[in-house]
C-alpha positions as YAML, in Angstrom:
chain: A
units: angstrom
residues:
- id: 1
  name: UNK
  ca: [35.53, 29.32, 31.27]
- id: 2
  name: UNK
  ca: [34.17, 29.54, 34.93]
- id: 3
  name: UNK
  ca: [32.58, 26.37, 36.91]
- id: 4
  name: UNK
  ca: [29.12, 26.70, 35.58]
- id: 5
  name: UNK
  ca: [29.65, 27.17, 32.24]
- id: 6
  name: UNK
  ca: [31.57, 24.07, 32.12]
- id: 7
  name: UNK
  ca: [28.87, 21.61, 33.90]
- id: 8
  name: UNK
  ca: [26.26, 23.05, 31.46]
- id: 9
  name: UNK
  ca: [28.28, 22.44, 28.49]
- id: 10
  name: UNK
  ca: [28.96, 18.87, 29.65]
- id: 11
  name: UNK
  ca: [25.21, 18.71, 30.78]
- id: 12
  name: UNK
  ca: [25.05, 19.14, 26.82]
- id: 13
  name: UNK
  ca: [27.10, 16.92, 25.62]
- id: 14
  name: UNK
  ca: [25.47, 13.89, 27.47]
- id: 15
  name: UNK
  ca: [21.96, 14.89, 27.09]
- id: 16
  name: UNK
  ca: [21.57, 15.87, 23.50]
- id: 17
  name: UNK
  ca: [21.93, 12.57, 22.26]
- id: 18
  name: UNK
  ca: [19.47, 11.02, 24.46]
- id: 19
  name: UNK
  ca: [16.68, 13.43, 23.43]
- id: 20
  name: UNK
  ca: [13.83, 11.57, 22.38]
- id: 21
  name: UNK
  ca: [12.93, 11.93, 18.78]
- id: 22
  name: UNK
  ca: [9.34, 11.89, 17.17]
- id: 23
  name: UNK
  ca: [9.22, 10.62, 13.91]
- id: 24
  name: UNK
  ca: [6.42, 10.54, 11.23]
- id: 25
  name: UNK
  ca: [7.78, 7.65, 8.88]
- id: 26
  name: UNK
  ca: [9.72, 4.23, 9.49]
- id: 27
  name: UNK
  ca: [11.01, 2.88, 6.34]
- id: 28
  name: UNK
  ca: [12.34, -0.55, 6.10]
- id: 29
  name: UNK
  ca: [16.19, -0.94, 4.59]
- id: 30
  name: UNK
  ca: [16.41, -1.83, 1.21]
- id: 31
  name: UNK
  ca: [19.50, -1.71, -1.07]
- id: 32
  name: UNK
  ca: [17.12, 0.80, -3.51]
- id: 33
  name: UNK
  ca: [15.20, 2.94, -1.05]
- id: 34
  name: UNK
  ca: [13.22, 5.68, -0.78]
- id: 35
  name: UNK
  ca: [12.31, 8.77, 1.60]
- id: 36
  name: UNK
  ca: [9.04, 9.87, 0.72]
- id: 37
  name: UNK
  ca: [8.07, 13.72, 1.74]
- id: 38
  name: UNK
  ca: [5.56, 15.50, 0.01]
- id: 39
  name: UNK
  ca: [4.02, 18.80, 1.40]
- id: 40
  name: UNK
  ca: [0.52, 18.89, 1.68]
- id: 41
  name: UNK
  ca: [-0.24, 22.33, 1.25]
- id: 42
  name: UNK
  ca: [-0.76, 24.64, -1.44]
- id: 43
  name: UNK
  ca: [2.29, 27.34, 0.00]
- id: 44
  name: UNK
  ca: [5.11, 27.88, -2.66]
- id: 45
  name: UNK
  ca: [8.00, 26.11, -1.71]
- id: 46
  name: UNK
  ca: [11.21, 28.48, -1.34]
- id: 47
  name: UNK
  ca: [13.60, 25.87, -0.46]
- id: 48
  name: UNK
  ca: [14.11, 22.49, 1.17]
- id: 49
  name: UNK
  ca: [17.08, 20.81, 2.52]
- id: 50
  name: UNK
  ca: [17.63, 16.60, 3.65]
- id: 51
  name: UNK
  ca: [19.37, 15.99, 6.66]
- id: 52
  name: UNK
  ca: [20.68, 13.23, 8.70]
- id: 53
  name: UNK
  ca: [20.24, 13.22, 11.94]
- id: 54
  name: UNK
  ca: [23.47, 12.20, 14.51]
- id: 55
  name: UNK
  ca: [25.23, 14.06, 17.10]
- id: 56
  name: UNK
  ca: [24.52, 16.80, 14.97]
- id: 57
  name: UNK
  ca: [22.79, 17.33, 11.55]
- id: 58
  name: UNK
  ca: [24.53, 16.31, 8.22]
- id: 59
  name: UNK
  ca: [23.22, 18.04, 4.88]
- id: 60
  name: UNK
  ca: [22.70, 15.24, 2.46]
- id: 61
  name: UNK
  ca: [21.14, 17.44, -0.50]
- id: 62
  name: UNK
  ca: [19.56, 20.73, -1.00]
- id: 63
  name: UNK
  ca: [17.04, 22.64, -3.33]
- id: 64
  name: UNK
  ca: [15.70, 25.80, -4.94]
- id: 65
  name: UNK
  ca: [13.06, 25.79, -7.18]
- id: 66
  name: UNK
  ca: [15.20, 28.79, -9.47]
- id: 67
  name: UNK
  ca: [18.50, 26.88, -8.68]
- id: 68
  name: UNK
  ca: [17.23, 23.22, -8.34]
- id: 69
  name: UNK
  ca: [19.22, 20.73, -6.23]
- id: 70
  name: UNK
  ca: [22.60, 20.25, -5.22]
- id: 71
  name: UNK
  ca: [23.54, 16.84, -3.53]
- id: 72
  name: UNK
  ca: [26.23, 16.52, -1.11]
- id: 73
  name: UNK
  ca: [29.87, 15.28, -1.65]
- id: 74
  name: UNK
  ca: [29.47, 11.97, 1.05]
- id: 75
  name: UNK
  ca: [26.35, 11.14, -1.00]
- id: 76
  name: UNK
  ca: [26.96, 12.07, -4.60]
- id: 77
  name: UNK
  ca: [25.87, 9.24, -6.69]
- id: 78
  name: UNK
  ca: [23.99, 7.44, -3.85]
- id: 79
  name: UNK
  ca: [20.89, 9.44, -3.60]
- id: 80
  name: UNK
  ca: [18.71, 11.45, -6.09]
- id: 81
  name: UNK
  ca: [15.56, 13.77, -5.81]
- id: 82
  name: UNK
  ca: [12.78, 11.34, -7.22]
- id: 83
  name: UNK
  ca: [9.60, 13.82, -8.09]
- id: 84
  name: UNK
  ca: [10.55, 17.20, -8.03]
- id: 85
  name: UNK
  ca: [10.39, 17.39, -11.94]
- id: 86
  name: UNK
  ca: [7.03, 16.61, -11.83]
- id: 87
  name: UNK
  ca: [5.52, 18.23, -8.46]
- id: 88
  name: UNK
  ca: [7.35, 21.18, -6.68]
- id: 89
  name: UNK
  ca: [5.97, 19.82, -3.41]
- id: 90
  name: UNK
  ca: [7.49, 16.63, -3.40]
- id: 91
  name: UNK
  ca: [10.89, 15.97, -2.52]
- id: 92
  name: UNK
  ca: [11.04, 12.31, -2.18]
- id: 93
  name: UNK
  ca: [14.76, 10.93, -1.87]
- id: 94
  name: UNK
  ca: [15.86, 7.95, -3.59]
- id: 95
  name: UNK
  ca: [19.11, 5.77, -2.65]
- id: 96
  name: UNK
  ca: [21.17, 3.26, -4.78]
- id: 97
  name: UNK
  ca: [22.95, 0.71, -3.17]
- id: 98
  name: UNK
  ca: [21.85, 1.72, 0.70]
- id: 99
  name: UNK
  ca: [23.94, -0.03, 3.15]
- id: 100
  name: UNK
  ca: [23.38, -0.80, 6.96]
- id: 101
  name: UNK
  ca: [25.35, 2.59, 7.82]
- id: 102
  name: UNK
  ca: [22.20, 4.81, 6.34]
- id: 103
  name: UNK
  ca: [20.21, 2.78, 9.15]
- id: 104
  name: UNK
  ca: [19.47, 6.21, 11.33]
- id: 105
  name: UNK
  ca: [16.85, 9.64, 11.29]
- id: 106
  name: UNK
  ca: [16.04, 11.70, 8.23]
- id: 107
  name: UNK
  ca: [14.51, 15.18, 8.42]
- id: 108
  name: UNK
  ca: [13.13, 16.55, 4.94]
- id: 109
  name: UNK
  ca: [12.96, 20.68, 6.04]
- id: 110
  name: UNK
  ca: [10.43, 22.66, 3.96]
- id: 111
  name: UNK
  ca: [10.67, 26.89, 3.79]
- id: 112
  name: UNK
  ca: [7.68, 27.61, 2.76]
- id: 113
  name: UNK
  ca: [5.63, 31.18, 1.78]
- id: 114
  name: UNK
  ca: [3.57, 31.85, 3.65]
- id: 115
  name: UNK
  ca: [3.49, 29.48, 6.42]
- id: 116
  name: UNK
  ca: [7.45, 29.34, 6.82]
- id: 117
  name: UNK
  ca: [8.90, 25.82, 7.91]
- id: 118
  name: UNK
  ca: [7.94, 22.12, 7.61]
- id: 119
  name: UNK
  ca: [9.83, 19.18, 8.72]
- id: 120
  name: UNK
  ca: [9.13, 15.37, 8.39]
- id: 121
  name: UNK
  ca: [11.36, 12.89, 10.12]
- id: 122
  name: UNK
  ca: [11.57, 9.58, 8.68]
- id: 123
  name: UNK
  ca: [13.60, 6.76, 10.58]
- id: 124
  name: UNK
  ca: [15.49, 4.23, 8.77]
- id: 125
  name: UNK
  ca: [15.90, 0.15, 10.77]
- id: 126
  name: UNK
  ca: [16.96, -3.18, 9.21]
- id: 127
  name: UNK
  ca: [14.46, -5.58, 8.19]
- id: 128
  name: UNK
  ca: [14.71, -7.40, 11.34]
- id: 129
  name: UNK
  ca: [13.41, -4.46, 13.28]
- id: 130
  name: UNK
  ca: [10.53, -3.80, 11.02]
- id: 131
  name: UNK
  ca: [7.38, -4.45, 12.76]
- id: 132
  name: UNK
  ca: [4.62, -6.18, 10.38]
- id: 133
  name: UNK
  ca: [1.47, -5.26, 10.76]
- id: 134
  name: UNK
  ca: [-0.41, -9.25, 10.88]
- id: 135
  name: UNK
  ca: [-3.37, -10.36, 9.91]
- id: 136
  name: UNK
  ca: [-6.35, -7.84, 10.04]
- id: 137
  name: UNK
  ca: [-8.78, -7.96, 12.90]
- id: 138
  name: UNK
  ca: [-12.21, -6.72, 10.58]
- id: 139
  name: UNK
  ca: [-12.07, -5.34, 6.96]
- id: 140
  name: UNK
  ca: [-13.94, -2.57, 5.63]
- id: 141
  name: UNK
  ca: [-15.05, -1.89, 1.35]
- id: 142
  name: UNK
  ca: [-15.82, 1.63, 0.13]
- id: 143
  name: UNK
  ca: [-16.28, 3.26, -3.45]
- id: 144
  name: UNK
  ca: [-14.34, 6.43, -3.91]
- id: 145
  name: UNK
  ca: [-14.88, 9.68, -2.67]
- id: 146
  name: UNK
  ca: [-17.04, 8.54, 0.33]
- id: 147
  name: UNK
  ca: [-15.89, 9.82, 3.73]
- id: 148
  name: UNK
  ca: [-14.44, 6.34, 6.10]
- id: 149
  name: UNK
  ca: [-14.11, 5.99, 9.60]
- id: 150
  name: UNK
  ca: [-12.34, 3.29, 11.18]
- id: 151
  name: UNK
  ca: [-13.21, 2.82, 14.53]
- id: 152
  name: UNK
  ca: [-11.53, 0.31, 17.22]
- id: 153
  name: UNK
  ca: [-12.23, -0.02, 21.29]
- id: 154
  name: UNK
  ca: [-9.87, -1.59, 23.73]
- id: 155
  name: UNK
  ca: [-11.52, -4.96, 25.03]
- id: 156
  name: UNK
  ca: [-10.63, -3.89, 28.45]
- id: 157
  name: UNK
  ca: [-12.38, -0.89, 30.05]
- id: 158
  name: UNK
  ca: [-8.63, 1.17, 31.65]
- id: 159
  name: UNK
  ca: [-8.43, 4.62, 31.52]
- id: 160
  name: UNK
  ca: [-6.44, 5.10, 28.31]
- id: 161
  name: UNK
  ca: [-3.07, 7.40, 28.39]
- id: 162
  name: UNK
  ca: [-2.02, 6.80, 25.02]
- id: 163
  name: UNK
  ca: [-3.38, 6.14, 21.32]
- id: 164
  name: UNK
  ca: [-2.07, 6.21, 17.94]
- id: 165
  name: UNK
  ca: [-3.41, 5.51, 14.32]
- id: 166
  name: UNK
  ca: [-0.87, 4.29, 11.58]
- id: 167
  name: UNK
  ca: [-1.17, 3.21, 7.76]
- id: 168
  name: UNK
  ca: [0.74, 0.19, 7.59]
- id: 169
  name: UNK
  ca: [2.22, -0.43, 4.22]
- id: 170
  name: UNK
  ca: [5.08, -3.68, 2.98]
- id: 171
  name: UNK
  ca: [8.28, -1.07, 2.95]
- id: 172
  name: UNK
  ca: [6.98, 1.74, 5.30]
- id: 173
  name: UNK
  ca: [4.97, 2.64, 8.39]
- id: 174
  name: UNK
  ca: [3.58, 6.14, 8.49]
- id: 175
  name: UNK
  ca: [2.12, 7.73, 11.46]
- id: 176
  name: UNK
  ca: [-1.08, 9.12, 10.97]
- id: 177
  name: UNK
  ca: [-1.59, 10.65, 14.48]
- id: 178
  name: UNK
  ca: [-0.31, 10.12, 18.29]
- id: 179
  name: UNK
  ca: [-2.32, 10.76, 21.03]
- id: 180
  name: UNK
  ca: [-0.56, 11.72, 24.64]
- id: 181
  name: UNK
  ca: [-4.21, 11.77, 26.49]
- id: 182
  name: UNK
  ca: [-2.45, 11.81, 30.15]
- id: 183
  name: UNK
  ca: [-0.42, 15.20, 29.41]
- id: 184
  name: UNK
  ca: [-3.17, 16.24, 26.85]
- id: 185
  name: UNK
  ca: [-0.54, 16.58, 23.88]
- id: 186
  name: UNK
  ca: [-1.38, 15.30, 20.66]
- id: 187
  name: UNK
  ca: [0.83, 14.92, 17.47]
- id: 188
  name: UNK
  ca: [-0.49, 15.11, 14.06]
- id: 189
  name: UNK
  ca: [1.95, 13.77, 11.39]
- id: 190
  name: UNK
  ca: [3.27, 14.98, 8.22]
- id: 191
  name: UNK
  ca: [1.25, 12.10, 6.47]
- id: 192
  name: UNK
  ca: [0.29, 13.77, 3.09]
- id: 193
  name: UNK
  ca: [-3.56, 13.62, 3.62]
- id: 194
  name: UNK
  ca: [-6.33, 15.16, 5.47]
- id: 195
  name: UNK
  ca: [-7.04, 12.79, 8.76]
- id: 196
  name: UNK
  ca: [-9.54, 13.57, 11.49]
- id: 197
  name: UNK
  ca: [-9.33, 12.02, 14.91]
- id: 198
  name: UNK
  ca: [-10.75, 12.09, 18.00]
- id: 199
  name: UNK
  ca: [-7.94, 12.75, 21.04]
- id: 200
  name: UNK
  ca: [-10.18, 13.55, 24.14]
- id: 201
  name: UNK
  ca: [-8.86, 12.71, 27.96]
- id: 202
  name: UNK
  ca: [-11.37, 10.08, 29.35]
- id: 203
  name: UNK
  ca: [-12.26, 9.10, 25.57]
- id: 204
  name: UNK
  ca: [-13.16, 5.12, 25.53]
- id: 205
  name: UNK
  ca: [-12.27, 4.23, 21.37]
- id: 206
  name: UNK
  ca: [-10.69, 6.21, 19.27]
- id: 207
  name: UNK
  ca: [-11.77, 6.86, 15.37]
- id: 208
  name: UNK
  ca: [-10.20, 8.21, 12.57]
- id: 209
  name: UNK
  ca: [-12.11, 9.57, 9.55]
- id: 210
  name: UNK
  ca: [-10.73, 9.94, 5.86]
- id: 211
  name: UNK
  ca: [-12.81, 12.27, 3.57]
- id: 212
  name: UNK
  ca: [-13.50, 11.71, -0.13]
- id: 213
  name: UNK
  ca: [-10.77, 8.01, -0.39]
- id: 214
  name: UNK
  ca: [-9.39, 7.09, -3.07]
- id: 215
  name: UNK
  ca: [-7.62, 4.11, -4.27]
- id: 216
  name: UNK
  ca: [-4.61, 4.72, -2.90]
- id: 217
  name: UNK
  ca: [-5.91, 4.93, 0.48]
- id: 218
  name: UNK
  ca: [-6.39, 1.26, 0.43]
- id: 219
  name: UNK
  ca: [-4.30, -0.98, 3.02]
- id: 220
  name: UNK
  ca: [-3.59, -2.00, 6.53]
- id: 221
  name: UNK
  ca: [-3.90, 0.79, 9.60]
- id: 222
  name: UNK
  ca: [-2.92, -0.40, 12.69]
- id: 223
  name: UNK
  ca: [-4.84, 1.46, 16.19]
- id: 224
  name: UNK
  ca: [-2.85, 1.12, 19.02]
- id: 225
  name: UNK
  ca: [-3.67, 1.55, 22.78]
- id: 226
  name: UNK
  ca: [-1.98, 1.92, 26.04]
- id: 227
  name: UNK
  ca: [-3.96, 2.02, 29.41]
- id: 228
  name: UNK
  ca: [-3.32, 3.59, 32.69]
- id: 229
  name: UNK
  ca: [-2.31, -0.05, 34.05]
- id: 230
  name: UNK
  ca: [0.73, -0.46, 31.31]
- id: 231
  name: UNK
  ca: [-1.11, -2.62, 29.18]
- id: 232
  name: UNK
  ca: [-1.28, -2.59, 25.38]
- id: 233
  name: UNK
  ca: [-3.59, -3.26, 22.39]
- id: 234
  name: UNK
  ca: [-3.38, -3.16, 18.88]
- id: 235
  name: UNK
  ca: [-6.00, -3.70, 16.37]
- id: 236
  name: UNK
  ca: [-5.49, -3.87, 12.29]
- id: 237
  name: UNK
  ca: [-7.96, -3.15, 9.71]
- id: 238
  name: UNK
  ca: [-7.84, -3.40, 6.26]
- id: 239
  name: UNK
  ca: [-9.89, -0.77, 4.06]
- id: 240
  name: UNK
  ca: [-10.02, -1.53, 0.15]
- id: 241
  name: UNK
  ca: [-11.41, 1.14, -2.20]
- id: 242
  name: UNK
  ca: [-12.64, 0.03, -5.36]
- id: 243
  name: UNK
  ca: [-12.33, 1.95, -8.53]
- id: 244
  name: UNK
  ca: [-12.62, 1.77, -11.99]
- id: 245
  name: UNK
  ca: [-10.25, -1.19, -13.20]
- id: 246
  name: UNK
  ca: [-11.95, -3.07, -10.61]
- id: 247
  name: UNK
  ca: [-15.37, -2.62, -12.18]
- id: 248
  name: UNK
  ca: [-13.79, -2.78, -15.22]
- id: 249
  name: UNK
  ca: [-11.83, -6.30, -15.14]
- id: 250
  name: UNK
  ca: [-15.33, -7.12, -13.05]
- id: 251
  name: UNK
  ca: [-17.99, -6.81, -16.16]
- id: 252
  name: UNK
  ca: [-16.10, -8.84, -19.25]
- id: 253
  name: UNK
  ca: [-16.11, -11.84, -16.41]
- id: 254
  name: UNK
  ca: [-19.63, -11.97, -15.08]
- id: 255
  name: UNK
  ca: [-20.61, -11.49, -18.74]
- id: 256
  name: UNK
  ca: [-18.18, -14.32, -20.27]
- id: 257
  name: UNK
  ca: [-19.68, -16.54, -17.11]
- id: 258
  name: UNK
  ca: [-23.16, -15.49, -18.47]
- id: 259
  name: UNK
  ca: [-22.65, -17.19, -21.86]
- id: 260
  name: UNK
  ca: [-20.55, -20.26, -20.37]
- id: 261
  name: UNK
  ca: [-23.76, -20.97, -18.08]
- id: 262
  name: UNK
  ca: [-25.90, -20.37, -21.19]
- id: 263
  name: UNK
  ca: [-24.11, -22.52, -23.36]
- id: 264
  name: UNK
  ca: [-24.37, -25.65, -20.35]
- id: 265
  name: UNK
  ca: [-27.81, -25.09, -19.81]
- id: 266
  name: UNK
  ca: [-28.28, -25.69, -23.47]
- id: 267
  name: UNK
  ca: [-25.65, -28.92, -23.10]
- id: 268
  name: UNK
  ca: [-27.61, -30.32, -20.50]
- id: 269
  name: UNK
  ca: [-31.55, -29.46, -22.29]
- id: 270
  name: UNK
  ca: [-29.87, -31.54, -25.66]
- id: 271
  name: UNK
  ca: [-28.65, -34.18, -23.66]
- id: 272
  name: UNK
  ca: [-31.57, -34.69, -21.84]
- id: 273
  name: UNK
  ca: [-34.17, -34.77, -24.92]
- id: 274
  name: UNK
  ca: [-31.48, -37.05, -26.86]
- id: 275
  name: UNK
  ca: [-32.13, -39.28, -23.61]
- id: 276
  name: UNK
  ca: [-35.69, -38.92, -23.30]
- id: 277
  name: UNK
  ca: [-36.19, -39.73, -27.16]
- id: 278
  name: UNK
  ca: [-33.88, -43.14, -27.27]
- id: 279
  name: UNK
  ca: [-35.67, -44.40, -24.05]
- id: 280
  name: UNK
  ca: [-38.79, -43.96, -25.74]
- id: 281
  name: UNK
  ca: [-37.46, -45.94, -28.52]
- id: 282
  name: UNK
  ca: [-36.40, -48.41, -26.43]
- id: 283
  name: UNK
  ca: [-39.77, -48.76, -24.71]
- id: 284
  name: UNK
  ca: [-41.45, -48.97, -28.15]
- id: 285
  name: UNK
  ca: [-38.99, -51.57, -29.16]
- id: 286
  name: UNK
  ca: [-39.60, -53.33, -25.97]
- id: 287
  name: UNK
  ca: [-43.22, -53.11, -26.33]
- id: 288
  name: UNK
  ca: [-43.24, -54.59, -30.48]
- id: 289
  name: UNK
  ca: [-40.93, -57.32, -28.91]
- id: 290
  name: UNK
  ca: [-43.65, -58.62, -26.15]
- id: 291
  name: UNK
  ca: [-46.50, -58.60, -28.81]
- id: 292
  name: UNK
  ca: [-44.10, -60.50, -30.70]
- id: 293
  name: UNK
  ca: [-43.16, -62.85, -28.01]
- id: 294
  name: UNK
  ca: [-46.89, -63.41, -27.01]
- id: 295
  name: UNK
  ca: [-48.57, -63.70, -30.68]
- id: 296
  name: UNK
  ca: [-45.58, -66.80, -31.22]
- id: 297
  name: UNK
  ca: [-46.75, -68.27, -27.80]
- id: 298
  name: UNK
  ca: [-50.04, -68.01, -28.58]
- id: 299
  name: UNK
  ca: [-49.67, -69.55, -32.01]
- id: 300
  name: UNK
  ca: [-47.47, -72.42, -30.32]
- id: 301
  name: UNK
  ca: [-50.00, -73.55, -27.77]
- id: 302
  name: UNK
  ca: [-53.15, -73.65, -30.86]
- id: 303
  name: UNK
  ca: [-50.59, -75.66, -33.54]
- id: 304
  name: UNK
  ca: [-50.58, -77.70, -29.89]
- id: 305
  name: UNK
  ca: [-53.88, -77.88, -29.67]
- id: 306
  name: UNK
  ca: [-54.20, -78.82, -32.86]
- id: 307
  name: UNK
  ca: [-51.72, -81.89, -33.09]
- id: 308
  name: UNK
  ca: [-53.30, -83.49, -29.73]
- id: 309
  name: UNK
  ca: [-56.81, -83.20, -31.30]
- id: 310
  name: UNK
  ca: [-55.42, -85.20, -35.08]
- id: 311
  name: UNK
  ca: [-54.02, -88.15, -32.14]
- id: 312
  name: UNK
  ca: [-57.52, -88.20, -30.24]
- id: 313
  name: UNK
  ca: [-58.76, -88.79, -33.86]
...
């Protein structure tokens, strides 16, 4: 092996590993975990293979829709295809018993007919390294199948180099899309539903608009911004989108609170005549008692009268 070939390979060996990696999903560690991927096309699916990601790729599991999946000797009876029974485009890994070694990158690889390969990456952290998303900054209420957009603007007027839109949820963080506005690259994620965004250089807020949402588009999304100075902002918003249940559990209350306010107003209209009849009662009796009280005064002062007159006599 001559000079040069040597320094390249070693050139190699110490650069590979510090290749920066884009991922799509962070999922928190959890003793039962899952991987989601789901394809979000209509192609056929000719094959798919999990991988994780170290010095160099490790094949977890494969599968073929004609000879369905094969999982790998290291992680034979600690991971499972979840969905694929039930939808030939998802291939959503489960683990039992997941331990702080499967802390690391995951790459779900899709063949596909006819638009050949698709890959997700997923990274794995601990808990302590999972970034919550805090308490929203605004909230927003939709019925389904309306189109959203979620809007947010930096409070400071920099020229922005970087923004990215995410859909934060308790286990996992998924990356809707990332923004490189200085080198005019943008990433769109693997995010299994149709997002549009708006990723122009010299933009001032950034949007993101979901058509025809459904309940399960519901949640936190986080908007994050970094300016030409270094400085960063984040903004959360929560969108809820009602549906059915919702109306549902909604109608039996308002109309059992209907009858309960029904039955007090007629309560408080028997009480009230009940009152009104024994005070008039009262007054009556009050009233016979000073005619009373009078007529036996009045009878008092003439048998009075009376006896002074027989003395005067």
């Amino acid at each position: 092996m001559d000079h040069l070939t040597l320094l390249l390979a070693i050139l190699y060996v110490y650069t590979a590993p510090c290749e920066e990696i884009f991922w799509d999903t962070t999922v928190k560690l959890a003793k039962n975990m899952t991987l989601e991927c789901v394809y979000p096309l209509a192609d056929t699916v000719t094959q798919m293979e999990w991988f994780k990601i170290k010095m160099e790729r490790e094949s977890m599991a494969i599968f073929n829709p004609a000879f369905h999946g094969i999982i790998r000797e290291a992680y034979t009876d600690r991971v499972y295809f979840s969905n694929h029974t039930m939808a030939s485009n998802d291939m959503t890994l489960s683990f039992h018993n997941a331990s702080e070694a499967d802390v690391g990158f995951y790459s779900c690889l899709l063949h596909t007919f006819p638009h050949g390969t698709w890959e997700k990456v997923i990274q794995v952290v601990p808990p302590d390294n999972f970034e919550d998303a805090g308490p929203p900054n605004s909230q927003m209420v939709s019925e389904p199948g309306k189109n959203i957009t979620l809007t947010c603007e930096p409070r400071e007027n920099h020229l922005l180099e970087e923004v990215s839109w995410e859909k934060i949820q308790p286990q996992q963080i998924d990356l809707l899309i990332s923004c490189n506005l200085s080198q005019g690259r943008n990433y769109t994620s693997k995010y299994p539903r149709q997002i549009l965004s708006n990723c122009n250089k010299g933009m001032k807020k950034a949007f993101v608009t979901m058509p025809n949402v459904i309940g399960s588009d519901s949640g936190l999304y986080r908007c994050g911004f970094k300016a030409s100075t270094g400085e960063k902002e984040t903004f959360v918003m929560r969108l809820t989108v009602t549906n059915g249940e919702t109306k549902n559990s909604y109608i039996p209350f308002v109309a059992g609170g209907a009858v309960l306010l029904f039955l007090l107003v007629i309560l408080i209209t028997t009480i009230t005549v009940i009152t009104y009849k024994r005070k008039k009662r009262q007054q009556k009796r009050g009233l016979f008692k000073d005619v009373w009280i009078t007529q036996n005064r009045v009878l008092s002062l003439l048998m009075h009268l009376a006896s002074e007159g027989c003395r005067l006599l």
